[in-house]
PDB file of C-alpha atoms in Angstrom:
ATOM      1  CA  MET A 203      80.993  75.558 107.980  1.00  0.00           C
ATOM      2  CA  GLN A 204      81.039  74.925 111.702  1.00  0.00           C
ATOM      3  CA  PHE A 205      82.949  76.184 114.400  1.00  0.00           C
ATOM      4  CA  ARG A 206      83.694  75.236 118.263  1.00  0.00           C
ATOM      5  CA  SER A 207      83.689  77.119 121.373  1.00  0.00           C
ATOM      6  CA  PHE A 208      86.305  76.693 124.033  1.00  0.00           C
ATOM      7  CA  ASN A 209      87.026  78.510 127.544  1.00  0.00           C
ATOM      8  CA  ALA A 210      83.879  80.842 126.751  1.00  0.00           C
ATOM      9  CA  PRO A 211      83.461  83.746 129.248  1.00  0.00           C
ATOM     10  CA  ASP A 212      80.811  83.775 131.418  1.00  0.00           C
ATOM     11  CA  PRO A 213      78.814  86.753 130.566  1.00  0.00           C
ATOM     12  CA  ASN A 214      77.104  86.809 134.101  1.00  0.00           C
ATOM     13  CA  ALA A 215      80.038  86.663 135.936  1.00  0.00           C
ATOM     14  CA  PRO A 216      80.891  89.898 138.207  1.00  0.00           C
ATOM     15  CA  ASP A 217      83.423  92.029 137.635  1.00  0.00           C
ATOM     16  CA  ARG A 218      83.689  91.572 133.637  1.00  0.00           C
ATOM     17  CA  PRO A 219      86.325  92.863 131.428  1.00  0.00           C
ATOM     18  CA  LEU A 220      85.976  96.427 129.992  1.00  0.00           C
ATOM     19  CA  VAL A 221      87.604  95.164 126.420  1.00  0.00           C
ATOM     20  CA  THR A 222      87.865  92.235 124.562  1.00  0.00           C
ATOM     21  CA  VAL A 223      91.138  91.469 122.615  1.00  0.00           C
ATOM     22  CA  PHE A 224      91.068  89.661 119.578  1.00  0.00           C
ATOM     23  CA  CYS A 225      93.488  87.877 117.243  1.00  0.00           C
ATOM     24  CA  ALA A 226      93.079  85.819 114.363  1.00  0.00           C
ATOM     25  CA  VAL A 227      95.268  83.085 114.570  1.00  0.00           C
ATOM     26  CA  TRP A 228      96.068  82.375 110.856  1.00  0.00           C
ATOM     27  CA  HIS A 229      96.711  78.401 110.106  1.00  0.00           C
ATOM     28  CA  LYS A 230      99.501  78.878 107.578  1.00  0.00           C
ATOM     29  CA  GLN A 231     101.224  81.651 110.125  1.00  0.00           C
ATOM     30  CA  PRO A 232     104.752  80.769 110.517  1.00  0.00           C
ATOM     31  CA  ASN A 233     105.883  80.042 114.349  1.00  0.00           C
ATOM     32  CA  LYS A 234     102.291  80.516 115.070  1.00  0.00           C
ATOM     33  CA  LEU A 235     102.934  78.885 118.550  1.00  0.00           C
ATOM     34  CA  GLU A 236     105.766  80.738 119.728  1.00  0.00           C
ATOM     35  CA  LEU A 237     103.767  83.931 118.280  1.00  0.00           C
ATOM     36  CA  LEU A 238     100.525  82.974 120.505  1.00  0.00           C
ATOM     37  CA  ARG A 239     102.422  82.345 123.424  1.00  0.00           C
ATOM     38  CA  SER A 240     104.176  85.696 123.708  1.00  0.00           C
ATOM     39  CA  HIS A 241     100.812  87.370 122.782  1.00  0.00           C
ATOM     40  CA  TRP A 242      98.697  85.734 125.492  1.00  0.00           C
ATOM     41  CA  ALA A 243     101.723  87.022 127.731  1.00  0.00           C
ATOM     42  CA  ASN A 244     101.277  90.508 126.406  1.00  0.00           C
ATOM     43  CA  LEU A 245      97.630  90.561 126.862  1.00  0.00           C
ATOM     44  CA  LYS A 246      98.238  88.894 130.648  1.00  0.00           C
ATOM     45  CA  ALA A 247     100.445  91.597 131.613  1.00  0.00           C
ATOM     46  CA  GLN A 248      97.857  94.449 130.794  1.00  0.00           C
ATOM     47  CA  SER A 249      97.123  96.643 133.548  1.00  0.00           C
ATOM     48  CA  ILE A 250      93.672  95.953 133.825  1.00  0.00           C
ATOM     49  CA  PRO A 251      91.882  92.592 132.793  1.00  0.00           C
ATOM     50  CA  VAL A 252      90.827  92.309 129.148  1.00  0.00           C
ATOM     51  CA  GLU A 253      89.022  89.399 127.474  1.00  0.00           C
ATOM     52  CA  PRO A 254      90.953  87.656 125.121  1.00  0.00           C
ATOM     53  CA  CYS A 255      89.267  86.139 121.866  1.00  0.00           C
ATOM     54  CA  TYR A 256      91.769  83.771 120.005  1.00  0.00           C
ATOM     55  CA  ILE A 257      90.281  82.903 116.476  1.00  0.00           C
ATOM     56  CA  PHE A 258      91.815  79.777 114.647  1.00  0.00           C
ATOM     57  CA  ASP A 259      90.773  78.539 110.976  1.00  0.00           C
ATOM     58  CA  ASN A 260      91.250  76.124 108.835  1.00  0.00           C
ATOM     59  CA  GLY A 261      89.967  73.592 111.956  1.00  0.00           C
ATOM     60  CA  ASP A 262      93.222  74.256 113.799  1.00  0.00           C
ATOM     61  CA  VAL A 263      92.730  73.896 117.508  1.00  0.00           C
ATOM     62  CA  ALA A 264      94.843  75.801 120.251  1.00  0.00           C
ATOM     63  CA  PRO A 265      97.713  74.255 122.372  1.00  0.00           C
ATOM     64  CA  ASP A 266      96.600  72.823 125.896  1.00  0.00           C
ATOM     65  CA  TRP A 267      98.668  75.463 127.813  1.00  0.00           C
ATOM     66  CA  LEU A 268      96.217  78.239 126.197  1.00  0.00           C
ATOM     67  CA  GLU A 269      93.686  79.050 128.693  1.00  0.00           C
ATOM     68  CA  ALA A 270      92.040  81.724 127.271  1.00  0.00           C
ATOM     69  CA  PRO A 271      88.674  81.618 125.018  1.00  0.00           C
ATOM     70  CA  TRP A 272      89.302  80.740 121.708  1.00  0.00           C
ATOM     71  CA  TYR A 273      86.893  79.782 119.021  1.00  0.00           C
ATOM     72  CA  SER A 274      88.097  76.877 115.988  1.00  0.00           C
ATOM     73  CA  PHE A 275      86.289  77.304 112.438  1.00  0.00           C
ATOM     74  CA  ASP A 276      86.692  74.676 110.737  1.00  0.00           C
ATOM     75  CA  ALA A 277      87.510  76.164 106.930  1.00  0.00           C
ATOM     76  CA  PRO A 278      90.092  78.742 105.967  1.00  0.00           C
ATOM     77  CA  LEU A 279      88.946  82.267 106.878  1.00  0.00           C
ATOM     78  CA  THR A 280      90.320  85.673 105.460  1.00  0.00           C
ATOM     79  CA  ILE A 281      91.502  88.118 108.401  1.00  0.00           C
ATOM     80  CA  TYR A 282      88.829  90.260 108.266  1.00  0.00           C
ATOM     81  CA  GLU A 283      86.266  87.423 108.544  1.00  0.00           C
ATOM     82  CA  ALA A 284      88.503  86.079 111.648  1.00  0.00           C
ATOM     83  CA  TRP A 285      87.810  90.041 113.095  1.00  0.00           C
ATOM     84  CA  SER A 286      84.437  89.822 112.073  1.00  0.00           C
ATOM     85  CA  ALA A 287      83.598  86.469 114.017  1.00  0.00           C
ATOM     86  CA  ALA A 288      85.255  88.181 116.895  1.00  0.00           C
ATOM     87  CA  THR A 289      83.050  91.110 116.982  1.00  0.00           C
ATOM     88  CA  ALA A 290      79.845  88.754 117.008  1.00  0.00           C
ATOM     89  CA  LEU A 291      81.490  86.383 119.820  1.00  0.00           C
ATOM     90  CA  ALA A 292      82.634  89.367 122.005  1.00  0.00           C
ATOM     91  CA  GLN A 293      80.575  90.229 125.220  1.00  0.00           C
ATOM     92  CA  THR A 294      82.229  93.329 126.478  1.00  0.00           C
ATOM     93  CA  ASN A 295      81.616  97.017 125.961  1.00  0.00           C
ATOM     94  CA  TYR A 296      84.880  97.603 124.078  1.00  0.00           C
ATOM     95  CA  ILE A 297      86.637  95.564 121.632  1.00  0.00           C
ATOM     96  CA  MET A 298      90.531  95.924 120.194  1.00  0.00           C
ATOM     97  CA  ASN A 299      92.197  94.016 117.557  1.00  0.00           C
ATOM     98  CA  LEU A 300      95.999  93.034 118.116  1.00  0.00           C
ATOM     99  CA  ASN A 301      97.938  91.226 115.452  1.00  0.00           C
ATOM    100  CA  MET A 302     100.037  88.046 116.451  1.00  0.00           C
ATOM    101  CA  ASP A 303     103.278  89.685 116.067  1.00  0.00           C
ATOM    102  CA  ASP A 304     102.405  93.273 117.387  1.00  0.00           C
ATOM    103  CA  ARG A 305     102.802  94.022 121.331  1.00  0.00           C
ATOM    104  CA  LEU A 306     100.814  96.369 123.557  1.00  0.00           C
ATOM    105  CA  ALA A 307     102.311  98.535 126.140  1.00  0.00           C
ATOM    106  CA  THR A 308     101.211  96.847 129.395  1.00  0.00           C
ATOM    107  CA  ASN A 309      99.137 100.069 130.114  1.00  0.00           C
ATOM    108  CA  ALA A 310      98.059 100.624 126.567  1.00  0.00           C
ATOM    109  CA  VAL A 311      94.474  99.294 126.881  1.00  0.00           C
ATOM    110  CA  GLN A 312      93.839 100.944 130.377  1.00  0.00           C
ATOM    111  CA  ALA A 313      94.569 104.063 128.373  1.00  0.00           C
ATOM    112  CA  MET A 314      92.600 103.415 125.327  1.00  0.00           C
ATOM    113  CA  VAL A 315      89.575 102.595 126.958  1.00  0.00           C
ATOM    114  CA  ALA A 316      89.876 105.756 129.741  1.00  0.00           C
ATOM    115  CA  THR A 317      90.383 108.055 126.512  1.00  0.00           C
ATOM    116  CA  ALA A 318      87.309 106.635 125.114  1.00  0.00           C
ATOM    117  CA  ALA A 319      84.979 107.042 127.779  1.00  0.00           C
ATOM    118  CA  ALA A 320      86.301 110.386 128.779  1.00  0.00           C
ATOM    119  CA  THR A 321      86.379 111.796 125.224  1.00  0.00           C
ATOM    120  CA  LYS A 322      82.962 109.715 124.275  1.00  0.00           C
ATOM    121  CA  SER A 323      84.769 108.616 121.142  1.00  0.00           C
ATOM    122  CA  THR A 324      83.856 105.776 118.887  1.00  0.00           C
ATOM    123  CA  LEU A 325      87.093 104.910 118.152  1.00  0.00           C
ATOM    124  CA  VAL A 326      90.648 105.222 119.608  1.00  0.00           C
ATOM    125  CA  GLY A 327      93.864 104.873 117.959  1.00  0.00           C
ATOM    126  CA  GLY A 328      97.440 105.395 119.126  1.00  0.00           C
ATOM    127  CA  GLU A 329     101.058 105.517 117.911  1.00  0.00           C
ATOM    128  CA  TRP A 330     103.266 102.758 117.370  1.00  0.00           C
ATOM    129  CA  LEU A 331     107.171 102.271 117.447  1.00  0.00           C
ATOM    130  CA  VAL A 332     108.255 100.297 114.561  1.00  0.00           C
ATOM    131  CA  SER A 333     110.039  96.942 114.827  1.00  0.00           C
ATOM    132  CA  PHE A 334     112.256  95.384 112.260  1.00  0.00           C
ATOM    133  CA  ASP A 335     112.920  92.136 114.212  1.00  0.00           C
ATOM    134  CA  GLU A 336     111.237  90.253 116.813  1.00  0.00           C
ATOM    135  CA  SER A 337     113.016  91.617 119.681  1.00  0.00           C
ATOM    136  CA  HIS A 338     109.727  93.454 120.869  1.00  0.00           C
ATOM    137  CA  LEU A 339     107.499  90.134 121.018  1.00  0.00           C
ATOM    138  CA  GLU A 340     108.505  89.257 124.682  1.00  0.00           C
ATOM    139  CA  GLN A 341     109.342  92.953 125.755  1.00  0.00           C
ATOM    140  CA  GLU A 342     107.174  94.553 128.505  1.00  0.00           C
ATOM    141  CA  PHE A 343     107.008  98.548 128.261  1.00  0.00           C
ATOM    142  CA  VAL A 344     104.762 101.682 129.269  1.00  0.00           C
ATOM    143  CA  VAL A 345     102.867 103.907 127.067  1.00  0.00           C
ATOM    144  CA  GLU A 346     105.951 106.163 126.011  1.00  0.00           C
ATOM    145  CA  ASP A 347     106.020 110.025 124.418  1.00  0.00           C
ATOM    146  CA  LEU A 348     107.740 110.749 121.379  1.00  0.00           C
ATOM    147  CA  TRP A 349     110.230 112.951 121.718  1.00  0.00           C
ATOM    148  CA  LYS A 350     113.171 110.579 120.596  1.00  0.00           C
ATOM    149  CA  THR A 351     111.193 109.251 117.714  1.00  0.00           C
ATOM    150  CA  SER A 352     110.990 110.417 114.154  1.00  0.00           C
ATOM    151  CA  PHE A 353     108.493 110.142 111.174  1.00  0.00           C
ATOM    152  CA  VAL A 354     109.457 108.962 107.467  1.00  0.00           C
ATOM    153  CA  ALA A 355     106.630 108.680 105.221  1.00  0.00           C
ATOM    154  CA  ASP A 356     108.197 105.439 103.312  1.00  0.00           C
ATOM    155  CA  TRP A 357     105.552 102.569 102.755  1.00  0.00           C
ATOM    156  CA  PRO A 358     106.947  99.901 103.226  1.00  0.00           C
ATOM    157  CA  PRO A 359     108.733 101.564 105.947  1.00  0.00           C
ATOM    158  CA  LYS A 360     112.457 101.089 105.939  1.00  0.00           C
ATOM    159  CA  ALA A 361     114.440 100.062 108.807  1.00  0.00           C
ATOM    160  CA  GLN A 362     115.877 102.811 110.790  1.00  0.00           C
ATOM    161  CA  ALA A 363     115.965 103.239 114.790  1.00  0.00           C
ATOM    162  CA  ASP A 364     113.001 104.696 116.726  1.00  0.00           C
ATOM    163  CA  LEU A 365     110.712 105.024 113.906  1.00  0.00           C
ATOM    164  CA  ARG A 366     107.070 105.980 114.666  1.00  0.00           C
ATOM    165  CA  LEU A 367     104.324 104.740 112.436  1.00  0.00           C
ATOM    166  CA  GLY A 368     102.483 108.269 112.503  1.00  0.00           C
ATOM    167  CA  SER A 369      99.165 107.060 113.186  1.00  0.00           C
ATOM    168  CA  GLY A 370      98.875 108.431 116.314  1.00  0.00           C
ATOM    169  CA  THR A 371     100.070 112.035 115.364  1.00  0.00           C
ATOM    170  CA  ALA A 372      97.855 111.870 111.969  1.00  0.00           C
ATOM    171  CA  GLU A 373     101.328 111.956 109.998  1.00  0.00           C
ATOM    172  CA  ARG A 374     100.167 108.511 108.229  1.00  0.00           C
ATOM    173  CA  GLY A 375      96.429 108.940 108.042  1.00  0.00           C
ATOM    174  CA  THR A 376      95.429 105.640 109.412  1.00  0.00           C
ATOM    175  CA  TYR A 377      94.515 105.044 113.185  1.00  0.00           C
ATOM    176  CA  GLY A 378      97.025 102.298 113.854  1.00  0.00           C
ATOM    177  CA  PRO A 379      97.542  98.555 113.250  1.00  0.00           C
ATOM    178  CA  ALA A 380      95.335  98.032 116.505  1.00  0.00           C
ATOM    179  CA  THR A 381      92.599 100.433 117.437  1.00  0.00           C
ATOM    180  CA  LEU A 382      89.769 100.445 120.325  1.00  0.00           C
ATOM    181  CA  TRP A 383      86.196 100.657 119.440  1.00  0.00           C
ATOM    182  CA  ASN A 384      82.836 100.514 121.337  1.00  0.00           C
ATOM    183  CA  LEU A 385      81.311  97.546 120.204  1.00  0.00           C
ATOM    184  CA  LYS A 386      77.829  98.588 121.969  1.00  0.00           C
ATOM    185  CA  GLN A 387      77.763 101.692 119.497  1.00  0.00           C
ATOM    186  CA  VAL A 388      79.218 100.345 116.623  1.00  0.00           C
ATOM    187  CA  GLY A 389      77.554  96.530 116.829  1.00  0.00           C
ATOM    188  CA  GLN A 390      78.703  93.362 116.050  1.00  0.00           C
ATOM    189  CA  TRP A 391      79.747  93.657 112.391  1.00  0.00           C
ATOM    190  CA  TYR A 392      82.646  94.117 110.593  1.00  0.00           C
ATOM    191  CA  PRO A 393      83.169  94.664 106.669  1.00  0.00           C
ATOM    192  CA  SER A 394      84.150  91.268 104.923  1.00  0.00           C
ATOM    193  CA  TYR A 395      83.308  91.119 101.522  1.00  0.00           C
ATOM    194  CA  PHE A 396      82.590  93.655  98.626  1.00  0.00           C
ATOM    195  CA  GLY A 397      79.265  93.780  96.755  1.00  0.00           C
ATOM    196  CA  ASN A 398      79.970  91.118  94.491  1.00  0.00           C
ATOM    197  CA  GLN A 399      80.790  88.534  97.486  1.00  0.00           C
ATOM    198  CA  THR A 400      85.030  88.750  97.085  1.00  0.00           C
ATOM    199  CA  PRO A 401      86.529  88.723 100.292  1.00  0.00           C
ATOM    200  CA  ILE A 402      87.921  91.930 101.363  1.00  0.00           C
ATOM    201  CA  LYS A 403      91.682  90.966 101.886  1.00  0.00           C
ATOM    202  CA  SER A 404      93.748  93.816 102.696  1.00  0.00           C
ATOM    203  CA  ILE A 405      91.837  97.405 103.185  1.00  0.00           C
ATOM    204  CA  GLY A 406      89.349  96.189 105.802  1.00  0.00           C
ATOM    205  CA  ASP A 407      90.434  98.604 108.402  1.00  0.00           C
ATOM    206  CA  SER A 408      90.109 101.658 106.258  1.00  0.00           C
ATOM    207  CA  ILE A 409      86.762 100.970 104.725  1.00  0.00           C
ATOM    208  CA  PHE A 410      86.004 100.296 108.387  1.00  0.00           C
ATOM    209  CA  TRP A 411      87.048 103.599 109.539  1.00  0.00           C
ATOM    210  CA  GLN A 412      85.647 105.420 106.378  1.00  0.00           C
ATOM    211  CA  MET A 413      82.468 103.869 107.601  1.00  0.00           C
ATOM    212  CA  LEU A 414      82.116 104.909 110.817  1.00  0.00           C
ATOM    213  CA  SER A 415      83.519 108.827 109.650  1.00  0.00           C
ATOM    214  CA  LYS A 416      80.416 108.671 107.615  1.00  0.00           C
ATOM    215  CA  ASN A 417      78.175 107.766 110.286  1.00  0.00           C
ATOM    216  CA  ASN A 418      79.671 110.399 112.063  1.00  0.00           C
ATOM    217  CA  CYS A 419      81.324 108.751 114.981  1.00  0.00           C
ATOM    218  CA  LYS A 420      83.930 110.414 117.057  1.00  0.00           C
ATOM    219  CA  PHE A 421      87.536 109.612 116.048  1.00  0.00           C
ATOM    220  CA  THR A 422      90.449 110.033 119.091  1.00  0.00           C
ATOM    221  CA  ARG A 423      94.555 109.690 118.400  1.00  0.00           C
ATOM    222  CA  ILE A 424      96.579 109.440 121.072  1.00  0.00           C
ATOM    223  CA  PRO A 425      99.942 110.951 120.272  1.00  0.00           C
ATOM    224  CA  MET A 426     101.771 108.685 122.374  1.00  0.00           C
ATOM    225  CA  ILE A 427     103.714 105.011 121.929  1.00  0.00           C
ATOM    226  CA  VAL A 428     101.049 102.568 122.819  1.00  0.00           C
ATOM    227  CA  GLY A 429     102.577  99.655 120.935  1.00  0.00           C
ATOM    228  CA  ARG A 430     105.288  98.161 119.042  1.00  0.00           C
ATOM    229  CA  TYR A 431     104.125  97.688 115.172  1.00  0.00           C
ATOM    230  CA  TYR A 432     106.081  94.461 113.694  1.00  0.00           C
ATOM    231  CA  SER A 433     107.058  95.687 109.606  1.00  0.00           C
ATOM    232  CA  ASP A 434     107.841  92.785 107.369  1.00  0.00           C
ATOM    233  CA  GLU A 435     107.178  93.392 103.853  1.00  0.00           C
ATOM    234  CA  ASP A 436     107.948  89.501 102.746  1.00  0.00           C
ATOM    235  CA  SER A 437     105.591  87.881 105.090  1.00  0.00           C
ATOM    236  CA  GLN A 438     102.677  90.243 106.022  1.00  0.00           C
ATOM    237  CA  ALA A 439      99.036  90.666 104.594  1.00  0.00           C
ATOM    238  CA  GLU A 440      99.338  94.422 104.127  1.00  0.00           C
ATOM    239  CA  PHE A 441     101.859  93.845 101.974  1.00  0.00           C
ATOM    240  CA  ARG A 442     100.605  91.540  99.487  1.00  0.00           C
ATOM    241  CA  PRO A 443      99.115  92.145  96.005  1.00  0.00           C
ATOM    242  CA  HIS A 444      95.560  92.596  96.089  1.00  0.00           C
ATOM    243  CA  GLN A 445      92.603  93.835  94.066  1.00  0.00           C
ATOM    244  CA  ASP A 446      90.755  95.623  96.762  1.00  0.00           C
ATOM    245  CA  ASN A 447      90.723  99.165  95.471  1.00  0.00           C
ATOM    246  CA  ASP A 448      89.619  97.846  92.091  1.00  0.00           C
ATOM    247  CA  HIS A 449      86.856  95.766  93.819  1.00  0.00           C
ATOM    248  CA  LEU A 450      85.775  98.571  96.171  1.00  0.00           C
ATOM    249  CA  ARG A 451      85.369 101.208  92.945  1.00  0.00           C
ATOM    250  CA  ALA A 452      83.443  99.087  91.309  1.00  0.00           C
ATOM    251  CA  HIS A 453      81.168  97.292  93.589  1.00  0.00           C
ATOM    252  CA  GLY A 454      81.208  98.867  97.248  1.00  0.00           C
ATOM    253  CA  VAL A 455      80.987  96.832 100.518  1.00  0.00           C
ATOM    254  CA  SER A 456      78.432  94.120 101.213  1.00  0.00           C
ATOM    255  CA  LEU A 457      76.310  94.587 104.037  1.00  0.00           C
ATOM    256  CA  VAL A 458      76.584  91.067 104.617  1.00  0.00           C
ATOM    257  CA  SER A 459      79.587  90.666 107.400  1.00  0.00           C
ATOM    258  CA  PHE A 460      81.025  87.102 108.583  1.00  0.00           C
ATOM    259  CA  ALA A 461      79.436  88.128 111.947  1.00  0.00           C
ATOM    260  CA  ASN A 462      76.038  87.814 110.274  1.00  0.00           C
ATOM    261  CA  PHE A 463      76.740  83.767 109.997  1.00  0.00           C
ATOM    262  CA  VAL A 464      78.381  83.677 113.223  1.00  0.00           C
ATOM    263  CA  LEU A 465      75.648  85.303 115.155  1.00  0.00           C
ATOM    264  CA  SER A 466      72.489  83.366 113.101  1.00  0.00           C
ATOM    265  CA  GLY A 467      74.531  79.894 112.701  1.00  0.00           C
ATOM    266  CA  ASP A 468      73.624  79.741 109.506  1.00  0.00           C
ATOM    267  CA  PHE A 469      76.390  79.532 106.823  1.00  0.00           C
ATOM    268  CA  SER A 470      74.515  78.247 103.935  1.00  0.00           C
ATOM    269  CA  LYS A 471      74.940  81.576 102.203  1.00  0.00           C
ATOM    270  CA  TRP A 472      78.744  82.095 103.087  1.00  0.00           C
ATOM    271  CA  PRO A 473      80.524  83.021  99.840  1.00  0.00           C
ATOM    272  CA  GLY A 474      83.594  81.076 100.953  1.00  0.00           C
ATOM    273  CA  LEU A 475      87.152  82.223  99.941  1.00  0.00           C
ATOM    274  CA  ASP A 476      86.809  82.017  96.016  1.00  0.00           C
ATOM    275  CA  PRO A 477      83.255  82.901  95.300  1.00  0.00           C
ATOM    276  CA  GLU A 478      81.500  83.075  91.664  1.00  0.00           C
ATOM    277  CA  PRO A 479      81.316  86.837  91.435  1.00  0.00           C
ATOM    278  CA  VAL A 480      77.899  88.488  91.752  1.00  0.00           C
ATOM    279  CA  VAL A 481      77.324  91.931  90.566  1.00  0.00           C
ATOM    280  CA  PRO A 482      74.994  94.117  92.920  1.00  0.00           C
ATOM    281  CA  GLU A 483      71.467  94.719  91.667  1.00  0.00           C
ATOM    282  CA  ARG A 484      72.011  98.310  92.294  1.00  0.00           C
ATOM    283  CA  GLY A 485      74.888  98.097  89.508  1.00  0.00           C
ATOM    284  CA  PRO A 486      78.614  99.119  89.912  1.00  0.00           C
ATOM    285  CA  ARG A 487      79.750 102.205  91.008  1.00  0.00           C
ATOM    286  CA  ASN A 488      82.976 104.365  89.684  1.00  0.00           C
ATOM    287  CA  LYS A 489      83.870 106.502  92.439  1.00  0.00           C
ATOM    288  CA  ILE A 490      84.991 105.770  95.846  1.00  0.00           C
ATOM    289  CA  GLU A 491      82.961 108.560  97.096  1.00  0.00           C
ATOM    290  CA  GLN A 492      79.811 107.351  96.009  1.00  0.00           C
ATOM    291  CA  ALA A 493      80.172 104.046  97.011  1.00  0.00           C
ATOM    292  CA  SER A 494      80.896 105.064 100.344  1.00  0.00           C
ATOM    293  CA  ASP A 495      77.697 107.708 100.609  1.00  0.00           C
ATOM    294  CA  LYS A 496      75.252 105.150  99.310  1.00  0.00           C
ATOM    295  CA  LEU A 497      76.877 102.301 101.774  1.00  0.00           C
ATOM    296  CA  ALA A 498      76.420 104.776 104.784  1.00  0.00           C
ATOM    297  CA  ALA A 499      72.918 105.606 103.979  1.00  0.00           C
ATOM    298  CA  GLN A 500      72.342 101.517 103.721  1.00  0.00           C
ATOM    299  CA  PHE A 501      74.148 100.935 106.838  1.00  0.00           C
ATOM    300  CA  ARG A 502      72.497 103.382 109.025  1.00  0.00           C
ATOM    301  CA  ALA A 503      68.702 102.650 107.694  1.00  0.00           C
ATOM    302  CA  MET A 504      69.339  98.750 108.175  1.00  0.00           C
ATOM    303  CA  GLY A 505      70.606  99.358 111.417  1.00  0.00           C
ATOM    304  CA  LEU A 506      73.351  97.043 111.335  1.00  0.00           C
ATOM    305  CA  GLY A 507      76.028  99.462 112.924  1.00  0.00           C
ATOM    306  CA  ALA A 508      76.921 102.685 114.266  1.00  0.00           C
ATOM    307  CA  GLN A 509      74.586 105.159 114.961  1.00  0.00           C
ATOM    308  CA  CYS A 510      76.844 108.065 116.430  1.00  0.00           C
ATOM    309  CA  PRO A 511      75.456 111.284 117.341  1.00  0.00           C
ATOM    310  CA  SER A 512      75.678 113.777 114.816  1.00  0.00           C
ATOM    311  CA  GLN A 513      78.886 115.590 114.999  1.00  0.00           C
ATOM    312  CA  SER A 514      82.159 116.378 113.493  1.00  0.00           C
ATOM    313  CA  VAL A 515      84.600 113.695 113.296  1.00  0.00           C
ATOM    314  CA  ALA A 516      87.577 114.591 115.991  1.00  0.00           C
ATOM    315  CA  VAL A 517      91.314 113.690 115.657  1.00  0.00           C
ATOM    316  CA  GLN A 518      93.074 114.745 118.789  1.00  0.00           C
TER     317      GLN A 518
END
């Protein structure tokens, strides 16, 4: 495993952006270049400067017109390995993910980072309008209120007009397809593997939020529309069959993240996409809460991530 950097930002440049916005550009993504072009346009349209971070895998390279920072890994990556790589490569105070087929309001990043700073929150999420076609990809819009939207708990969402996801209102329980968090507080780390070295394929964001919550980090929800979420159960990772919950119950989460390999430059212990299962020495755990409690204690003790002040988690 090797990776190359292109258009890397200068960490010593004046007036550095506050926020890195990263995206995994999967090598099998249909319409990849078209999505990439409008995704980058969406970041350039933000009301405050953001630092893009595009992660390519399987040796893919960016088109000549992409003048943003990008990185090419020569092997296939899971989505959470790509996200983890972005946390290792980011050099800003805050970081945010944005999927290839989702789009932000032009003032969304500004609103979210301002909220994080004003509330001293570790992580900020917002509300999303669900889109069932690709008409949103090149739209420009601003953060909006919720008055004309409605919520239905069906998952996957069923097509209807003005359907909100429920992440900014806590109706669904998630924090959104894209969240902004304090990288300096959390650290350059993102859950990538279960305790038996199996890659996390679908529930990495949920695991991440749970870990931050166990560390008494403050969460804030913005009950306004900050973006458009594209829903297509035939093509998206969140709807594909997986065994993540079984692996989580049996093995917990590994404290080794793909970010550790990127930061060290040593990929000799990278488990790959199809590792030989390894049972952790501490043995399998049967309850999610037991796994989470033990993981949180180890996470704090090893200094790998969030050291949030002692407080109750705030949902606003």
